[in-house]
Amino acid sequence: MLNKISRTVRYLGQSMRLMVGVPEYSTYVDHMKNAHPDKLIMSYQEFFRERQEARYGSTGKITRCC
């Protein structure tokens, strides 16, 4: 029962992050270790900033009209 609750909370958290354009950091780290072992892995802060800039632009403002 406790496992189901913690798994549900984890999925809800992941869904909320994806809604704002921030994928799971641990998934990114696993991907980098497996697919790009020669490249430097960003810290969580760098990863979060890069994802926010990719979604909203470098000024942090939404550039679309609606």
mmCIF file of N, CA and C in Angstrom:
data_model
loop_
_atom_site.group_PDB
_atom_site.id
_atom_site.type_symbol
_atom_site.label_atom_id
_atom_site.label_comp_id
_atom_site.label_asym_id
_atom_site.label_seq_id
_atom_site.Cartn_x
_atom_site.Cartn_y
_atom_site.Cartn_z
ATOM 1 N N MET A 1 0.824 -1.200 0.000
ATOM 2 C CA MET A 1 0.000 0.000 0.000
ATOM 3 C C MET A 1 0.860 1.252 0.000
ATOM 4 N N LEU A 2 1.873 1.274 0.884
ATOM 5 C CA LEU A 2 2.772 2.428 0.942
ATOM 6 C C LEU A 2 3.543 2.583 -0.360
ATOM 7 N N ASN A 3 3.921 1.460 -0.974
ATOM 8 C CA ASN A 3 4.621 1.524 -2.263
ATOM 9 C C ASN A 3 3.739 2.134 -3.338
ATOM 10 N N LYS A 4 2.458 1.792 -3.353
ATOM 11 C CA LYS A 4 1.542 2.347 -4.351
ATOM 12 C C LYS A 4 1.390 3.847 -4.169
ATOM 13 N N ILE A 5 1.311 4.282 -2.930
ATOM 14 C CA ILE A 5 1.166 5.713 -2.655
ATOM 15 C C ILE A 5 2.423 6.468 -3.074
ATOM 16 N N SER A 6 3.600 5.952 -2.719
ATOM 17 C CA SER A 6 4.837 6.653 -3.085
ATOM 18 C C SER A 6 5.036 6.650 -4.598
ATOM 19 N N ARG A 7 4.669 5.572 -5.269
ATOM 20 C CA ARG A 7 4.781 5.531 -6.729
ATOM 21 C C ARG A 7 3.816 6.533 -7.369
ATOM 22 N N THR A 8 2.614 6.630 -6.823
ATOM 23 C CA THR A 8 1.637 7.585 -7.353
ATOM 24 C C THR A 8 2.137 9.019 -7.167
ATOM 25 N N VAL A 9 2.695 9.321 -6.006
ATOM 26 C CA VAL A 9 3.227 10.659 -5.750
ATOM 27 C C VAL A 9 4.368 10.958 -6.699
ATOM 28 N N ARG A 10 5.230 9.961 -6.936
ATOM 29 C CA ARG A 10 6.351 10.161 -7.857
ATOM 30 C C ARG A 10 5.846 10.439 -9.271
ATOM 31 N N TYR A 11 4.841 9.694 -9.731
ATOM 32 C CA TYR A 11 4.281 9.925 -11.066
ATOM 33 C C TYR A 11 3.618 11.294 -11.162
ATOM 34 N N LEU A 12 2.924 11.703 -10.103
ATOM 35 C CA LEU A 12 2.306 13.030 -10.124
ATOM 36 C C LEU A 12 3.366 14.128 -10.199
ATOM 37 N N GLY A 13 4.447 13.966 -9.448
ATOM 38 C CA GLY A 13 5.541 14.937 -9.499
ATOM 39 C C GLY A 13 6.168 14.998 -10.871
ATOM 40 N N GLN A 14 6.383 13.842 -11.467
ATOM 41 C CA GLN A 14 6.963 13.792 -12.807
ATOM 42 C C GLN A 14 6.015 14.449 -13.821
ATOM 43 N N SER A 15 4.731 14.198 -13.686
ATOM 44 C CA SER A 15 3.752 14.810 -14.590
ATOM 45 C C SER A 15 3.748 16.328 -14.450
ATOM 46 N N MET A 16 3.826 16.811 -13.233
ATOM 47 C CA MET A 16 3.841 18.259 -13.017
ATOM 48 C C MET A 16 5.093 18.889 -13.621
ATOM 49 N N ARG A 17 6.243 18.232 -13.455
ATOM 50 C CA ARG A 17 7.481 18.764 -14.049
ATOM 51 C C ARG A 17 7.386 18.784 -15.565
ATOM 52 N N LEU A 18 6.837 17.738 -16.163
ATOM 53 C CA LEU A 18 6.700 17.704 -17.617
ATOM 54 C C LEU A 18 5.736 18.774 -18.109
ATOM 55 N N MET A 19 4.734 19.104 -17.318
ATOM 56 C CA MET A 19 3.786 20.154 -17.713
ATOM 57 C C MET A 19 4.468 21.507 -17.825
ATOM 58 N N VAL A 20 5.496 21.749 -17.028
ATOM 59 C CA VAL A 20 6.212 23.028 -17.110
ATOM 60 C C VAL A 20 7.499 22.902 -17.906
ATOM 61 N N GLY A 21 7.708 21.758 -18.548
ATOM 62 C CA GLY A 21 8.832 21.602 -19.461
ATOM 63 C C GLY A 21 10.123 21.158 -18.827
ATOM 64 N N VAL A 22 10.079 20.584 -17.658
ATOM 65 C CA VAL A 22 11.294 20.111 -17.001
ATOM 66 C C VAL A 22 11.210 18.592 -16.858
ATOM 67 N N PRO A 23 11.929 17.868 -17.701
ATOM 68 C CA PRO A 23 11.906 16.416 -17.578
ATOM 69 C C PRO A 23 12.615 15.942 -16.315
ATOM 70 N N GLU A 24 12.494 14.668 -16.038
ATOM 71 C CA GLU A 24 13.085 14.076 -14.840
ATOM 72 C C GLU A 24 14.614 14.146 -14.911
ATOM 73 N N TYR A 25 15.241 14.722 -13.893
ATOM 74 C CA TYR A 25 16.689 14.874 -13.868
ATOM 75 C C TYR A 25 17.382 13.516 -13.842
ATOM 76 N N SER A 26 16.853 12.576 -13.087
ATOM 77 C CA SER A 26 17.503 11.259 -13.007
ATOM 78 C C SER A 26 17.467 10.544 -14.356
ATOM 79 N N THR A 27 16.427 10.775 -15.150
ATOM 80 C CA THR A 27 16.364 10.208 -16.496
ATOM 81 C C THR A 27 17.447 10.818 -17.371
ATOM 82 N N TYR A 28 17.640 12.132 -17.238
ATOM 83 C CA TYR A 28 18.693 12.819 -17.984
ATOM 84 C C TYR A 28 20.071 12.263 -17.605
ATOM 85 N N VAL A 29 20.308 12.087 -16.315
ATOM 86 C CA VAL A 29 21.604 11.585 -15.853
ATOM 87 C C VAL A 29 21.838 10.167 -16.372
ATOM 88 N N ASP A 30 20.820 9.319 -16.301
ATOM 89 C CA ASP A 30 20.949 7.956 -16.817
ATOM 90 C C ASP A 30 21.247 7.964 -18.309
ATOM 91 N N HIS A 31 20.557 8.824 -19.052
ATOM 92 C CA HIS A 31 20.782 8.920 -20.493
ATOM 93 C C HIS A 31 22.209 9.362 -20.779
ATOM 94 N N MET A 32 22.672 10.377 -20.081
ATOM 95 C CA MET A 32 24.033 10.885 -20.327
ATOM 96 C C MET A 32 25.080 9.833 -19.994
ATOM 97 N N LYS A 33 24.874 9.089 -18.931
ATOM 98 C CA LYS A 33 25.843 8.047 -18.556
ATOM 99 C C LYS A 33 25.881 6.927 -19.585
ATOM 100 N N ASN A 34 24.721 6.587 -20.145
ATOM 101 C CA ASN A 34 24.658 5.477 -21.091
ATOM 102 C C ASN A 34 24.995 5.889 -22.521
ATOM 103 N N ALA A 35 24.491 7.032 -22.972
ATOM 104 C CA ALA A 35 24.646 7.427 -24.371
ATOM 105 C C ALA A 35 25.828 8.358 -24.610
ATOM 106 N N HIS A 36 26.205 9.137 -23.612
ATOM 107 C CA HIS A 36 27.281 10.123 -23.786
ATOM 108 C C HIS A 36 28.235 10.072 -22.592
ATOM 109 N N PRO A 37 28.895 8.949 -22.386
ATOM 110 C CA PRO A 37 29.748 8.840 -21.184
ATOM 111 C C PRO A 37 30.948 9.785 -21.192
ATOM 112 N N ASP A 38 31.315 10.299 -22.374
ATOM 113 C CA ASP A 38 32.467 11.194 -22.465
ATOM 114 C C ASP A 38 32.110 12.647 -22.185
ATOM 115 N N LYS A 39 30.827 12.983 -22.085
ATOM 116 C CA LYS A 39 30.406 14.369 -21.879
ATOM 117 C C LYS A 39 30.110 14.642 -20.405
ATOM 118 N N LEU A 40 30.277 15.902 -20.041
ATOM 119 C CA LEU A 40 30.032 16.344 -18.669
ATOM 120 C C LEU A 40 28.533 16.386 -18.384
ATOM 121 N N ILE A 41 28.132 15.900 -17.229
ATOM 122 C CA ILE A 41 26.725 15.917 -16.832
ATOM 123 C C ILE A 41 26.442 17.209 -16.077
ATOM 124 N N MET A 42 25.394 17.914 -16.503
ATOM 125 C CA MET A 42 25.029 19.174 -15.845
ATOM 126 C C MET A 42 24.538 18.909 -14.425
ATOM 127 N N SER A 43 24.772 19.878 -13.562
ATOM 128 C CA SER A 43 24.197 19.802 -12.217
ATOM 129 C C SER A 43 22.690 20.012 -12.335
ATOM 130 N N TYR A 44 21.946 19.750 -11.254
ATOM 131 C CA TYR A 44 20.502 19.938 -11.321
ATOM 132 C C TYR A 44 20.157 21.387 -11.623
ATOM 133 N N GLN A 45 20.889 22.336 -11.042
ATOM 134 C CA GLN A 45 20.620 23.754 -11.283
ATOM 135 C C GLN A 45 20.870 24.107 -12.746
ATOM 136 N N GLU A 46 21.974 23.626 -13.326
ATOM 137 C CA GLU A 46 22.266 23.891 -14.742
ATOM 138 C C GLU A 46 21.205 23.251 -15.634
ATOM 139 N N PHE A 47 20.826 22.019 -15.293
ATOM 140 C CA PHE A 47 19.806 21.301 -16.048
ATOM 141 C C PHE A 47 18.478 22.049 -16.012
ATOM 142 N N PHE A 48 18.069 22.491 -14.839
ATOM 143 C CA PHE A 48 16.801 23.210 -14.683
ATOM 144 C C PHE A 48 16.827 24.512 -15.479
ATOM 145 N N ARG A 49 17.928 25.270 -15.377
ATOM 146 C CA ARG A 49 18.054 26.540 -16.096
ATOM 147 C C ARG A 49 18.020 26.314 -17.611
ATOM 148 N N GLU A 50 18.738 25.287 -18.075
ATOM 149 C CA GLU A 50 18.774 24.995 -19.508
ATOM 150 C C GLU A 50 17.389 24.626 -20.018
ATOM 151 N N ARG A 51 16.643 23.834 -19.265
ATOM 152 C CA ARG A 51 15.292 23.435 -19.678
ATOM 153 C C ARG A 51 14.338 24.636 -19.677
ATOM 154 N N GLN A 52 14.470 25.516 -18.683
ATOM 155 C CA GLN A 52 13.625 26.709 -18.628
ATOM 156 C C GLN A 52 13.929 27.637 -19.795
ATOM 157 N N GLU A 53 15.213 27.817 -20.123
ATOM 158 C CA GLU A 53 15.577 28.669 -21.253
ATOM 159 C C GLU A 53 15.112 28.054 -22.564
ATOM 160 N N ALA A 54 15.186 26.734 -22.691
ATOM 161 C CA ALA A 54 14.716 26.070 -23.904
ATOM 162 C C ALA A 54 13.215 26.247 -24.065
ATOM 163 N N ARG A 55 12.495 26.279 -22.975
ATOM 164 C CA ARG A 55 11.033 26.404 -23.060
ATOM 165 C C ARG A 55 10.575 27.849 -23.184
ATOM 166 N N TYR A 56 11.182 28.745 -22.424
ATOM 167 C CA TYR A 56 10.697 30.124 -22.374
ATOM 168 C C TYR A 56 11.620 31.142 -23.014
ATOM 169 N N GLY A 57 12.795 30.722 -23.503
ATOM 170 C CA GLY A 57 13.744 31.655 -24.078
ATOM 171 C C GLY A 57 14.692 32.176 -23.021
ATOM 172 N N SER A 58 15.765 32.818 -23.477
ATOM 173 C CA SER A 58 16.798 33.244 -22.538
ATOM 174 C C SER A 58 16.367 34.401 -21.651
ATOM 175 N N THR A 59 15.333 35.146 -22.045
ATOM 176 C CA THR A 59 14.884 36.261 -21.217
ATOM 177 C C THR A 59 13.920 35.814 -20.134
ATOM 178 N N GLY A 60 13.459 34.581 -20.211
ATOM 179 C CA GLY A 60 12.522 34.089 -19.227
ATOM 180 C C GLY A 60 11.091 34.483 -19.528
ATOM 181 N N LYS A 61 10.887 35.169 -20.665
ATOM 182 C CA LYS A 61 9.542 35.600 -21.029
ATOM 183 C C LYS A 61 8.989 34.689 -22.124
ATOM 184 N N ILE A 62 7.723 34.497 -22.097
ATOM 185 C CA ILE A 62 7.062 33.722 -23.141
ATOM 186 C C ILE A 62 6.951 34.602 -24.379
ATOM 187 N N THR A 63 7.460 34.099 -25.521
ATOM 188 C CA THR A 63 7.511 34.924 -26.720
ATOM 189 C C THR A 63 6.329 34.699 -27.652
ATOM 190 N N ARG A 64 5.520 33.712 -27.378
ATOM 191 C CA ARG A 64 4.386 33.484 -28.266
ATOM 192 C C ARG A 64 3.242 34.441 -27.904
ATOM 193 N N CYS A 65 2.313 34.605 -28.819
ATOM 194 C CA CYS A 65 1.267 35.600 -28.608
ATOM 195 C C CYS A 65 0.172 35.106 -27.657
ATOM 196 N N CYS A 66 -0.050 33.804 -27.561
ATOM 197 C CA CYS A 66 -1.120 33.337 -26.676
ATOM 198 C C CYS A 66 -0.778 32.014 -26.057
#
